[in-house]
mmCIF file of C-alpha atoms and ligand atoms in Angstrom:
data_model
loop_
_atom_site.group_PDB
_atom_site.id
_atom_site.type_symbol
_atom_site.label_atom_id
_atom_site.label_comp_id
_atom_site.label_asym_id
_atom_site.label_seq_id
_atom_site.Cartn_x
_atom_site.Cartn_y
_atom_site.Cartn_z
ATOM 1 C CA MET R 61 -13.218 -35.000 -11.280
ATOM 2 C CA SER R 62 -9.624 -32.812 -10.859
ATOM 3 C CA LYS R 63 -10.037 -29.914 -8.790
ATOM 4 C CA LYS R 64 -9.283 -26.614 -10.416
ATOM 5 C CA ARG R 65 -6.350 -24.978 -10.497
ATOM 6 C CA ILE R 66 -5.692 -20.816 -10.854
ATOM 7 C CA GLY R 67 -3.029 -19.346 -10.480
ATOM 8 C CA ILE R 68 -2.058 -15.074 -8.833
ATOM 9 C CA LEU R 69 0.196 -13.502 -9.232
ATOM 10 C CA THR R 70 2.206 -9.404 -7.812
ATOM 11 C CA SER R 71 3.368 -7.503 -9.908
ATOM 12 C CA GLY R 72 5.220 -3.833 -9.807
ATOM 13 C CA GLY R 73 5.503 -1.673 -7.053
ATOM 14 C CA ASP R 74 4.375 -2.958 -3.569
ATOM 15 C CA CYS R 75 1.455 -1.748 -1.045
ATOM 16 C CA PRO R 76 0.389 -2.781 2.536
ATOM 17 C CA GLY R 77 -2.054 -5.481 1.347
ATOM 18 C CA LEU R 78 -1.078 -7.731 -1.370
ATOM 19 C CA ASN R 79 -1.305 -10.770 1.677
ATOM 20 C CA ALA R 80 -4.629 -9.753 2.337
ATOM 21 C CA VAL R 81 -6.031 -9.995 -1.977
ATOM 22 C CA ILE R 82 -3.743 -13.167 -1.390
ATOM 23 C CA ARG R 83 -5.174 -14.961 1.761
ATOM 24 C CA GLY R 84 -8.718 -13.622 0.487
ATOM 25 C CA ALA R 85 -8.274 -15.071 -2.414
ATOM 26 C CA VAL R 86 -6.763 -18.840 -1.614
ATOM 27 C CA LYS R 87 -9.407 -18.966 1.220
ATOM 28 C CA SER R 88 -12.300 -17.949 -1.167
ATOM 29 C CA ALA R 89 -11.324 -20.446 -4.060
ATOM 30 C CA ALA R 90 -10.600 -22.978 -1.115
ATOM 31 C CA THR R 91 -14.602 -23.031 -0.114
ATOM 32 C CA ALA R 92 -15.020 -22.658 -4.129
ATOM 33 C CA GLY R 93 -13.076 -26.153 -3.950
ATOM 34 C CA MET R 94 -10.654 -25.381 -6.269
ATOM 35 C CA ASP R 95 -6.814 -24.733 -6.102
ATOM 36 C CA VAL R 96 -4.339 -22.339 -5.874
ATOM 37 C CA VAL R 97 -0.419 -21.221 -7.698
ATOM 38 C CA GLY R 98 1.562 -18.492 -6.953
ATOM 39 C CA PHE R 99 2.970 -17.495 -9.229
ATOM 40 C CA ILE R 100 6.730 -15.659 -7.410
ATOM 41 C CA LYS R 101 8.097 -11.994 -8.554
ATOM 42 C CA GLY R 102 5.732 -10.633 -10.320
ATOM 43 C CA TYR R 103 5.271 -11.915 -14.111
ATOM 44 C CA GLU R 104 8.567 -13.476 -13.802
ATOM 45 C CA GLY R 105 7.461 -16.377 -11.937
ATOM 46 C CA LEU R 106 5.349 -17.776 -15.532
ATOM 47 C CA VAL R 107 8.358 -17.816 -17.550
ATOM 48 C CA ASP R 108 11.552 -19.171 -18.366
ATOM 49 C CA PRO R 109 12.261 -20.400 -15.380
ATOM 50 C CA VAL R 110 8.908 -21.145 -14.641
ATOM 51 C CA GLN R 111 9.032 -20.069 -10.366
ATOM 52 C CA TYR R 112 5.741 -20.978 -8.172
ATOM 53 C CA ILE R 113 4.380 -22.145 -4.727
ATOM 54 C CA PRO R 114 1.163 -23.948 -4.167
ATOM 55 C CA LEU R 115 -0.943 -22.285 -2.324
ATOM 56 C CA ASN R 116 -3.066 -23.001 0.519
ATOM 57 C CA GLN R 117 -5.077 -22.164 4.073
ATOM 58 C CA LYS R 118 -1.953 -22.832 5.518
ATOM 59 C CA ASN R 119 1.317 -21.586 4.008
ATOM 60 C CA THR R 120 -1.004 -18.705 3.939
ATOM 61 C CA THR R 121 -2.323 -18.535 7.434
ATOM 62 C CA GLY R 122 -1.111 -15.060 9.372
ATOM 63 C CA ILE R 123 -0.725 -13.012 6.747
ATOM 64 C CA LEU R 124 -4.283 -11.013 7.062
ATOM 65 C CA ASN R 125 -1.737 -7.925 8.280
ATOM 66 C CA ARG R 126 1.752 -8.166 6.981
ATOM 67 C CA GLY R 127 3.358 -5.991 4.548
ATOM 68 C CA GLY R 128 5.024 -6.372 2.188
ATOM 69 C CA THR R 129 3.818 -9.545 -0.976
ATOM 70 C CA ILE R 130 4.392 -13.117 0.498
ATOM 71 C CA LEU R 131 5.108 -14.073 -3.526
ATOM 72 C CA GLY R 132 7.533 -10.981 -3.581
ATOM 73 C CA SER R 133 7.654 -8.251 -6.582
ATOM 74 C CA THR R 134 9.031 -7.746 -9.937
ATOM 75 C CA ASN R 135 7.990 -3.540 -10.815
ATOM 76 C CA LYS R 136 8.532 -4.478 -14.947
ATOM 77 C CA GLY R 137 11.557 -6.298 -15.716
ATOM 78 C CA ARG R 138 10.878 -7.917 -18.762
ATOM 79 C CA PHE R 139 6.914 -8.152 -18.671
ATOM 80 C CA ALA R 140 6.604 -3.710 -19.556
ATOM 81 C CA ALA R 141 3.693 -3.366 -21.626
ATOM 82 C CA THR R 142 3.660 0.647 -21.304
ATOM 83 C CA VAL R 143 6.286 3.266 -21.292
ATOM 84 C CA GLY R 144 5.293 6.505 -19.559
ATOM 85 C CA VAL R 145 1.507 6.393 -18.886
ATOM 86 C CA SER R 146 0.142 4.592 -21.517
ATOM 87 C CA ASP R 147 2.206 4.037 -24.526
ATOM 88 C CA ARG R 148 2.141 1.127 -24.930
ATOM 89 C CA LEU R 149 4.636 -1.676 -25.044
ATOM 90 C CA GLU R 150 3.922 -4.913 -26.703
ATOM 91 C CA LEU R 151 5.168 -7.981 -24.943
ATOM 92 C CA ASP R 152 8.111 -10.041 -27.151
ATOM 93 C CA PRO R 153 5.843 -12.713 -28.135
ATOM 94 C CA GLU R 154 8.222 -14.989 -27.590
ATOM 95 C CA LEU R 155 7.917 -14.777 -23.489
ATOM 96 C CA LEU R 156 3.973 -14.826 -24.093
ATOM 97 C CA ALA R 157 4.279 -17.984 -25.987
ATOM 98 C CA GLY R 158 5.977 -19.486 -23.561
ATOM 99 C CA VAL R 159 3.511 -17.676 -20.714
ATOM 100 C CA LYS R 160 1.096 -20.030 -23.109
ATOM 101 C CA THR R 161 2.760 -22.923 -21.760
ATOM 102 C CA THR R 162 3.365 -22.836 -18.405
ATOM 103 C CA PHE R 163 -0.233 -22.781 -18.598
ATOM 104 C CA GLU R 164 -1.108 -25.654 -20.382
ATOM 105 C CA GLN R 165 1.490 -27.440 -18.338
ATOM 106 C CA LEU R 166 0.025 -26.040 -15.271
ATOM 107 C CA SER R 167 -3.512 -25.976 -15.958
ATOM 108 C CA ILE R 168 -3.642 -23.283 -14.882
ATOM 109 C CA GLU R 169 -7.693 -22.272 -15.519
ATOM 110 C CA GLY R 170 -7.689 -18.550 -15.005
ATOM 111 C CA LEU R 171 -4.190 -15.287 -13.342
ATOM 112 C CA ILE R 172 -5.217 -13.645 -10.566
ATOM 113 C CA CYS R 173 -2.698 -10.451 -11.950
ATOM 114 C CA VAL R 174 -2.484 -8.029 -8.712
ATOM 115 C CA GLY R 175 -0.908 -5.031 -10.151
ATOM 116 C CA GLY R 176 -1.402 -1.134 -10.846
ATOM 117 C CA ASP R 177 -1.714 0.529 -13.638
ATOM 118 C CA GLY R 178 1.095 -0.908 -15.845
ATOM 119 C CA SER R 179 1.127 -4.389 -14.202
ATOM 120 C CA LEU R 180 -2.370 -4.441 -15.384
ATOM 121 C CA ALA R 181 -1.512 -3.172 -19.400
ATOM 122 C CA VAL R 182 0.625 -6.219 -19.146
ATOM 123 C CA ALA R 183 -2.431 -8.832 -17.955
ATOM 124 C CA GLN R 184 -4.389 -6.656 -21.555
ATOM 125 C CA GLN R 185 -2.221 -8.174 -23.489
ATOM 126 C CA PHE R 186 -2.385 -11.773 -21.876
ATOM 127 C CA HIS R 187 -6.497 -11.511 -22.115
ATOM 128 C CA GLU R 188 -6.271 -10.067 -25.527
ATOM 129 C CA TYR R 189 -3.118 -13.475 -26.855
ATOM 130 C CA GLY R 190 -6.080 -15.719 -25.522
ATOM 131 C CA LEU R 191 -4.951 -16.484 -21.787
ATOM 132 C CA PRO R 192 -7.923 -16.182 -19.205
ATOM 133 C CA VAL R 193 -6.774 -13.253 -16.950
ATOM 134 C CA VAL R 194 -8.593 -11.076 -14.828
ATOM 135 C CA GLY R 195 -7.242 -8.236 -12.595
ATOM 136 C CA VAL R 196 -7.075 -6.423 -9.159
ATOM 137 C CA PRO R 197 -6.253 -2.601 -9.251
ATOM 138 C CA LYS R 198 -3.711 -2.169 -6.690
ATOM 139 C CA THR R 199 -1.206 1.440 -5.456
ATOM 140 C CA ILE R 200 -0.970 3.718 -3.445
ATOM 141 C CA ASP R 201 -0.698 6.103 -5.404
ATOM 142 C CA ASN R 202 -4.777 5.118 -6.165
ATOM 143 C CA ASP R 203 -4.787 7.478 -8.824
ATOM 144 C CA LEU R 204 -6.307 3.951 -11.310
ATOM 145 C CA SER R 205 -9.462 4.721 -12.874
ATOM 146 C CA ALA R 206 -12.482 2.547 -12.402
ATOM 147 C CA THR R 207 -12.485 2.043 -8.776
ATOM 148 C CA ALA R 208 -13.204 4.430 -6.353
ATOM 149 C CA PHE R 209 -10.064 2.888 -4.023
ATOM 150 C CA THR R 210 -7.018 1.283 -4.877
ATOM 151 C CA PHE R 211 -5.848 -0.773 -1.847
ATOM 152 C CA GLY R 212 -2.533 0.358 -0.332
ATOM 153 C CA PHE R 213 -3.505 4.145 -0.353
ATOM 154 C CA ASP R 214 -5.718 4.643 3.011
ATOM 155 C CA SER R 215 -2.228 2.373 4.986
ATOM 156 C CA ALA R 216 -0.107 5.515 3.117
ATOM 157 C CA VAL R 217 -2.069 7.835 3.995
ATOM 158 C CA ALA R 218 -1.972 6.841 7.147
ATOM 159 C CA CYS R 219 1.467 6.424 7.554
ATOM 160 C CA ALA R 220 1.686 10.844 5.975
ATOM 161 C CA THR R 221 -0.950 11.696 8.521
ATOM 162 C CA ASP R 222 1.389 10.159 11.642
ATOM 163 C CA ALA R 223 4.151 11.454 9.776
ATOM 164 C CA LEU R 224 2.060 14.679 10.160
ATOM 165 C CA ASP R 225 0.850 14.696 13.082
ATOM 166 C CA ARG R 226 4.458 14.612 15.050
ATOM 167 C CA LEU R 227 5.345 16.555 13.136
ATOM 168 C CA HIS R 228 3.447 19.690 13.879
ATOM 169 C CA THR R 229 4.191 19.267 17.691
ATOM 170 C CA THR R 230 7.936 19.730 16.914
ATOM 171 C CA ALA R 231 7.009 22.526 14.147
ATOM 172 C CA ALA R 232 5.320 24.355 16.680
ATOM 173 C CA SER R 233 7.624 23.830 19.576
ATOM 174 C CA HIS R 234 10.462 25.015 17.084
ATOM 175 C CA GLU R 235 7.939 27.883 15.479
ATOM 176 C CA ARG R 236 9.613 26.134 12.161
ATOM 177 C CA ILE R 237 8.617 25.678 8.521
ATOM 178 C CA MET R 238 8.021 21.815 7.848
ATOM 179 C CA VAL R 239 7.914 20.495 4.098
ATOM 180 C CA LEU R 240 6.585 17.335 4.777
ATOM 181 C CA GLU R 241 7.457 15.394 0.948
ATOM 182 C CA VAL R 242 5.164 12.246 0.056
ATOM 183 C CA MET R 243 4.372 9.974 -3.067
ATOM 184 C CA GLY R 244 2.213 10.774 -5.934
ATOM 185 C CA ARG R 245 3.226 10.595 -9.370
ATOM 186 C CA HIS R 246 0.897 11.648 -11.141
ATOM 187 C CA ALA R 247 -1.888 11.981 -8.227
ATOM 188 C CA GLY R 248 -1.874 13.901 -5.337
ATOM 189 C CA TRP R 249 -4.732 12.013 -3.215
ATOM 190 C CA ILE R 250 -2.494 11.273 -0.967
ATOM 191 C CA ALA R 251 -1.109 14.621 -0.393
ATOM 192 C CA LEU R 252 -4.562 16.112 0.179
ATOM 193 C CA TYR R 253 -6.167 13.099 1.856
ATOM 194 C CA ALA R 254 -3.581 13.666 4.599
ATOM 195 C CA GLY R 255 -2.692 17.130 4.659
ATOM 196 C CA ILE R 256 -6.552 16.916 5.181
ATOM 197 C CA ALA R 257 -6.434 14.570 8.005
ATOM 198 C CA GLY R 258 -3.097 15.569 9.231
ATOM 199 C CA GLY R 259 -3.441 19.771 9.837
ATOM 200 C CA GLY R 260 -1.662 21.040 6.444
ATOM 201 C CA ASP R 261 -1.949 24.136 6.061
ATOM 202 C CA VAL R 262 -0.252 24.087 2.180
ATOM 203 C CA ILE R 263 -0.733 20.969 0.269
ATOM 204 C CA LEU R 264 1.137 21.378 -2.995
ATOM 205 C CA ILE R 265 -0.383 18.810 -5.924
ATOM 206 C CA PRO R 266 0.815 17.554 -9.521
ATOM 207 C CA GLU R 267 -3.811 18.473 -10.727
ATOM 208 C CA ILE R 268 -3.395 22.790 -9.123
ATOM 209 C CA PRO R 269 -1.072 24.896 -10.603
ATOM 210 C CA TRP R 270 0.577 26.744 -7.795
ATOM 211 C CA THR R 271 3.386 29.548 -7.124
ATOM 212 C CA PHE R 272 5.857 30.102 -4.544
ATOM 213 C CA ASP R 273 3.528 33.499 -3.471
ATOM 214 C CA ASP R 274 1.134 31.228 -2.451
ATOM 215 C CA VAL R 275 3.390 28.993 -0.065
ATOM 216 C CA CYS R 276 5.152 31.686 1.700
ATOM 217 C CA GLN R 277 2.300 34.196 1.739
ATOM 218 C CA LYS R 278 -0.574 31.226 3.542
ATOM 219 C CA ILE R 279 3.320 31.025 5.826
ATOM 220 C CA LEU R 280 2.983 34.709 6.107
ATOM 221 C CA ARG R 281 -0.734 35.023 7.225
ATOM 222 C CA ARG R 282 -0.630 32.197 10.039
ATOM 223 C CA ASP R 283 2.572 34.355 11.510
ATOM 224 C CA ARG R 284 0.188 37.095 12.456
ATOM 225 C CA GLU R 285 -2.556 34.931 13.531
ATOM 226 C CA GLY R 286 0.128 34.482 15.964
ATOM 227 C CA LYS R 287 0.407 30.386 14.322
ATOM 228 C CA ARG R 288 4.080 30.975 13.776
ATOM 229 C CA PHE R 289 5.101 27.453 12.735
ATOM 230 C CA THR R 290 3.214 26.154 9.387
ATOM 231 C CA LEU R 291 3.343 23.087 7.756
ATOM 232 C CA VAL R 292 3.956 22.155 4.134
ATOM 233 C CA VAL R 293 2.753 19.074 2.437
ATOM 234 C CA VAL R 294 3.957 18.619 -0.971
ATOM 235 C CA ALA R 295 3.636 15.293 -3.447
ATOM 236 C CA GLU R 296 6.215 13.627 -5.293
ATOM 237 C CA GLY R 297 4.938 14.705 -8.627
ATOM 238 C CA ALA R 298 4.139 17.737 -7.731
ATOM 239 C CA HIS R 299 5.395 21.010 -11.011
ATOM 240 C CA LEU R 300 7.466 23.417 -9.647
ATOM 241 C CA PRO R 301 5.847 26.741 -11.066
ATOM 242 C CA LYS R 302 7.509 26.982 -13.551
ATOM 243 C CA GLY R 303 7.084 23.210 -14.664
ATOM 244 C CA GLY R 304 9.171 19.646 -14.610
ATOM 245 C CA MET R 305 8.835 17.979 -11.923
ATOM 246 C CA VAL R 306 11.840 17.088 -9.438
ATOM 247 C CA THR R 307 13.737 14.316 -10.885
ATOM 248 C CA LYS R 308 16.303 11.578 -8.878
ATOM 249 C CA ASP R 309 17.261 10.446 -12.012
ATOM 250 C CA ARG R 310 17.400 9.985 -15.942
ATOM 251 C CA ARG R 311 14.550 7.155 -17.341
ATOM 252 C CA GLU R 312 16.573 3.865 -17.893
ATOM 253 C CA GLU R 313 14.788 1.897 -21.262
ATOM 254 C CA ASP R 314 11.682 0.727 -20.123
ATOM 255 C CA ARG R 315 11.434 2.591 -16.900
ATOM 256 C CA GLN R 316 9.272 5.912 -15.440
ATOM 257 C CA VAL R 317 11.493 8.334 -14.092
ATOM 258 C CA ARG R 318 12.336 7.823 -10.381
ATOM 259 C CA LEU R 319 10.705 11.308 -8.781
ATOM 260 C CA GLY R 320 12.102 12.712 -5.575
ATOM 261 C CA GLY R 321 13.651 16.185 -3.862
ATOM 262 C CA ILE R 322 10.410 18.859 -4.510
ATOM 263 C CA GLY R 323 10.157 18.633 -0.681
ATOM 264 C CA ALA R 324 13.817 20.381 -0.581
ATOM 265 C CA VAL R 325 12.965 22.801 -3.473
ATOM 266 C CA VAL R 326 10.543 24.300 -2.158
ATOM 267 C CA ALA R 327 12.433 24.175 1.608
ATOM 268 C CA SER R 328 15.042 26.548 0.088
ATOM 269 C CA GLU R 329 12.845 28.793 -1.186
ATOM 270 C CA ILE R 330 10.539 29.234 2.114
ATOM 271 C CA GLU R 331 13.977 29.689 3.504
ATOM 272 C CA SER R 332 15.912 32.442 1.833
ATOM 273 C CA ARG R 333 12.011 34.283 0.622
ATOM 274 C CA LEU R 334 11.458 34.058 4.749
ATOM 275 C CA GLN R 335 14.981 33.790 6.361
ATOM 276 C CA ARG R 336 12.605 31.107 8.911
ATOM 277 C CA ASP R 337 14.176 28.055 10.194
ATOM 278 C CA THR R 338 12.734 25.285 7.460
ATOM 279 C CA ARG R 339 13.058 21.390 7.292
ATOM 280 C CA VAL R 340 12.245 18.576 4.821
ATOM 281 C CA MET R 341 10.917 15.137 5.337
ATOM 282 C CA VAL R 342 10.727 12.939 2.622
ATOM 283 C CA LEU R 343 8.791 9.927 3.272
ATOM 284 C CA GLY R 344 9.335 7.938 0.872
ATOM 285 C CA HIS R 345 9.406 3.561 1.093
ATOM 286 C CA LEU R 346 7.925 4.050 4.417
ATOM 287 C CA GLN R 347 4.628 4.742 3.431
ATOM 288 C CA ARG R 348 4.469 1.467 1.017
ATOM 289 C CA GLY R 349 5.638 -0.319 4.341
ATOM 290 C CA GLY R 350 4.125 -2.147 7.048
ATOM 291 C CA PRO R 351 0.578 -3.668 7.911
ATOM 292 C CA PRO R 352 -2.627 -2.459 6.160
ATOM 293 C CA THR R 353 -5.624 -0.338 7.669
ATOM 294 C CA THR R 354 -8.106 -2.188 8.723
ATOM 295 C CA PHE R 355 -9.972 -0.103 5.761
ATOM 296 C CA ASP R 356 -7.335 -1.739 3.696
ATOM 297 C CA ARG R 357 -7.287 -5.279 4.962
ATOM 298 C CA VAL R 358 -10.987 -5.376 3.817
ATOM 299 C CA LEU R 359 -11.198 -4.067 0.705
ATOM 300 C CA ALA R 360 -7.813 -6.054 -0.032
ATOM 301 C CA THR R 361 -9.781 -8.977 1.019
ATOM 302 C CA GLN R 362 -12.772 -8.373 -0.485
ATOM 303 C CA PHE R 363 -11.218 -7.582 -3.995
ATOM 304 C CA GLY R 364 -9.427 -11.275 -3.703
ATOM 305 C CA SER R 365 -12.310 -13.470 -2.668
ATOM 306 C CA ASN R 366 -14.080 -10.392 -6.080
ATOM 307 C CA ALA R 367 -11.281 -12.256 -8.401
ATOM 308 C CA VAL R 368 -11.717 -15.667 -7.985
ATOM 309 C CA ARG R 369 -15.374 -15.154 -8.380
ATOM 310 C CA LEU R 370 -15.450 -13.536 -11.646
ATOM 311 C CA ILE R 371 -12.414 -16.434 -12.074
ATOM 312 C CA SER R 372 -15.913 -18.779 -10.911
ATOM 313 C CA GLU R 373 -17.756 -16.681 -14.191
ATOM 314 C CA LYS R 374 -15.199 -17.055 -16.707
ATOM 315 C CA ARG R 375 -15.076 -12.869 -17.103
ATOM 316 C CA PHE R 376 -11.944 -12.593 -18.107
ATOM 317 C CA GLY R 377 -10.476 -10.127 -19.168
ATOM 318 C CA GLU R 378 -11.903 -8.022 -16.738
ATOM 319 C CA MET R 379 -10.711 -6.000 -12.683
ATOM 320 C CA VAL R 380 -12.508 -6.118 -9.548
ATOM 321 C CA CYS R 381 -13.165 -2.696 -8.743
ATOM 322 C CA TYR R 382 -14.934 -0.949 -5.957
ATOM 323 C CA SER R 383 -18.383 0.981 -6.756
ATOM 324 C CA PRO R 384 -19.264 1.700 -3.169
ATOM 325 C CA PRO R 385 -21.708 -0.189 -1.371
ATOM 326 C CA ALA R 386 -20.342 -3.047 -4.428
ATOM 327 C CA PHE R 387 -18.007 -4.439 -5.819
ATOM 328 C CA ASP R 388 -18.222 -5.052 -9.333
ATOM 329 C CA SER R 389 -16.271 -5.314 -12.046
ATOM 330 C CA VAL R 390 -15.106 -3.227 -15.448
ATOM 331 C CA PRO R 391 -13.029 -4.504 -19.030
ATOM 332 C CA ILE R 392 -9.122 -3.709 -17.580
ATOM 333 C CA LEU R 393 -8.341 -1.759 -20.637
ATOM 334 C CA GLU R 394 -10.848 0.770 -19.480
ATOM 335 C CA ALA R 395 -9.156 1.279 -15.732
ATOM 336 C CA VAL R 396 -5.615 1.709 -17.543
ATOM 337 C CA ASN R 397 -6.508 3.757 -20.116
ATOM 338 C CA VAL R 398 -7.332 6.846 -17.912
ATOM 339 C CA LEU R 399 -5.328 7.423 -14.952
ATOM 340 C CA ARG R 400 -7.539 8.632 -11.749
ATOM 341 C CA ARG R 401 -6.501 12.350 -10.407
ATOM 342 C CA VAL R 402 -8.124 15.293 -8.283
ATOM 343 C CA ASP R 403 -10.557 17.509 -9.949
ATOM 344 C CA PRO R 404 -9.702 20.794 -8.417
ATOM 345 C CA ASN R 405 -12.788 21.606 -8.676
ATOM 346 C CA GLY R 406 -13.649 18.428 -6.763
ATOM 347 C CA PRO R 407 -15.507 18.067 -2.885
ATOM 348 C CA ALA R 408 -11.690 17.350 -1.045
ATOM 349 C CA VAL R 409 -9.645 20.248 -2.848
ATOM 350 C CA GLN R 410 -13.353 23.117 -2.148
ATOM 351 C CA SER R 411 -13.559 21.246 1.284
ATOM 352 C CA ALA R 412 -9.433 21.810 2.235
ATOM 353 C CA ARG R 413 -9.504 25.408 0.923
ATOM 354 C CA SER R 414 -12.296 26.295 2.820
ATOM 355 C CA LEU R 415 -10.340 25.427 5.730
ATOM 356 C CA GLY R 416 -8.496 27.939 5.174
ATOM 357 C CA ILE R 417 -5.699 25.237 3.946
ATOM 358 C CA SER R 418 -3.422 26.714 -0.214
ATOM 359 C CA LEU R 419 -3.801 24.714 -2.532
ATOM 360 C CA GLY R 420 -2.222 27.729 -4.739
ATOM 361 C CA ALA R 421 -4.287 29.310 -7.985
ATOM 362 C CA HIS R 422 -6.552 30.706 -6.055
ATOM 363 C CA PRO R 423 -7.831 33.854 -6.786
ATOM 364 C CA GLU R 424 -8.375 35.245 -3.182
ATOM 365 C CA GLN R 425 -4.720 34.456 -2.954
ATOM 366 C CA THR R 426 -3.374 35.800 -5.469
ATOM 367 C CA THR R 427 -4.860 39.167 -5.581
ATOM 368 C CA SER R 428 -3.541 39.745 -2.031
ATOM 369 C CA ASN R 429 -1.414 42.399 -1.366
ATOM 370 C CA GLU R 430 0.806 40.012 1.291
ATOM 371 C CA ILE R 431 4.001 39.717 -0.429
ATOM 372 C CA TYR R 432 7.313 40.305 0.827
ATOM 373 C CA SER R 433 9.495 41.757 -1.107
ATOM 374 C CA ALA R 434 11.516 38.639 -2.756
ATOM 375 C CA ALA R 435 8.489 38.103 -3.770
ATOM 376 C CA ASN R 436 8.554 40.307 -6.606
ATOM 377 C CA ASP R 437 11.180 38.871 -8.009
ATOM 378 C CA THR R 438 10.669 36.207 -10.150
ATOM 379 C CA ALA R 439 13.327 36.005 -12.036
ATOM 380 C CA GLU R 440 14.945 34.745 -8.702
ATOM 381 C CA LEU R 441 12.814 32.457 -8.180
ATOM 382 C CA GLU R 442 12.704 31.275 -11.716
ATOM 383 C CA ASN R 443 16.211 30.374 -10.825
ATOM 384 C CA VAL R 444 16.423 28.787 -7.739
ATOM 385 C CA ALA R 445 13.833 26.526 -9.838
ATOM 386 C CA ASP R 446 16.046 25.979 -12.107
ATOM 387 C CA GLU R 447 19.244 23.807 -10.430
ATOM 388 C CA PHE R 448 16.916 21.864 -8.979
ATOM 389 C CA GLU R 449 14.924 20.959 -11.858
ATOM 390 C CA ALA R 450 17.349 19.576 -12.731
ATOM 391 C CA VAL R 451 18.267 15.236 -11.654
ATOM 392 C CA VAL R 452 18.700 15.912 -7.358
HETATM 393 O O1 F6P T 250 3.851 3.944 -8.206
HETATM 394 C C1 F6P T 250 3.301 3.271 -7.118
HETATM 395 C C2 F6P T 250 4.903 4.556 -6.303
HETATM 396 O O2 F6P T 250 4.726 5.015 -4.692
HETATM 397 C C3 F6P T 250 4.946 6.312 -6.548
HETATM 398 O O3 F6P T 250 3.806 6.569 -6.345
HETATM 399 C C4 F6P T 250 6.314 6.232 -6.977
HETATM 400 O O4 F6P T 250 6.475 7.692 -7.390
HETATM 401 C C5 F6P T 250 7.346 5.038 -6.986
HETATM 402 O O5 F6P T 250 5.691 3.500 -6.554
HETATM 403 C C6 F6P T 250 8.441 4.671 -6.778
HETATM 404 O O6 F6P T 250 9.201 3.996 -7.331
HETATM 405 P P1 F6P T 250 10.028 2.859 -6.601
HETATM 406 O O7 F6P T 250 9.834 1.937 -5.597
HETATM 407 O O8 F6P T 250 10.749 1.636 -7.740
HETATM 408 O O9 F6P T 250 10.794 3.726 -6.266
#
């Protein structure tokens, strides 16, 4: 009897831990007596031209701690099943038919799709079309519902925390305000966790409204305490006080708009209001590169082996998830339809507030009289925001 053959692909923006998933799946498949092929550049490798490599224990040796993905990845490309967060875009029926042919020709009995919400939305449409797929949740933003953690998140937080540690010493030496912009499109998990871990004084996230007054009051309070330096952590997707996000370019068709620049807006406003030396640092894709942390290796490896288990149990259309201490699964549809965002009244935010971290929109802070003169000029503030709200 011929061996069962399964496929795996990595799709969307990369993150640390993708190779650990691949290795975990290949090893578990070998134990279960299955062959594995890896499709190249995400869904693109499935059709026209079909591109894949047979994966085995030999060619996946030594990849556990390697960043990126040995299979390559494509963000959207021809396989875009969503516009923005959740508006459905139907996949081209010809493309779907082509994928079906590939499955038949290569005798693929199950495909592991590793990706974030957009990529899993593609897997969902494959499932509806009758293709045997299972999902593995990936994103540094940790914003997929139905799993306590996505792999990549812990590594991104470790990177941002390391940056804060380094900014801390130079900020203290020069009595400066340091603004660190981190990733986090719809959710502020990276900013919140790194802010707590790295001793941030101000954390600005998309889920909690804030004002420049909040930020500057905190800096002044620290000054009075004799701490003449402040660390501000801001998520790239944090909303400006007057609304709107800071973007790098206009949205291309089928693509999400590129975020970035809010750190500069915040730094410039602090500097002009307080006349204090302020610097901004944008961490960017450093957060997505490099080796996964121990936690992400363990999580990703177990996701890989559990995905193989789902295939052997024929639980197609499901995504593996982590519900500590167990690994479980949920319908992919459930996972892609709801973003997991920071609860403004959740435990991490409450702890941060009890530590004195300013997150904005806090009654005790907004009623304070510590506002310096320029801060009262709301119109001026809005003008500054206006300038930057366009593409920077
Ligand atoms: O979704 C993960 C993420 O890293 C976001 O935090 C960020 O906005 C986006 O991807 C960046 O994508 P790209 O690498 O395509 O610029």
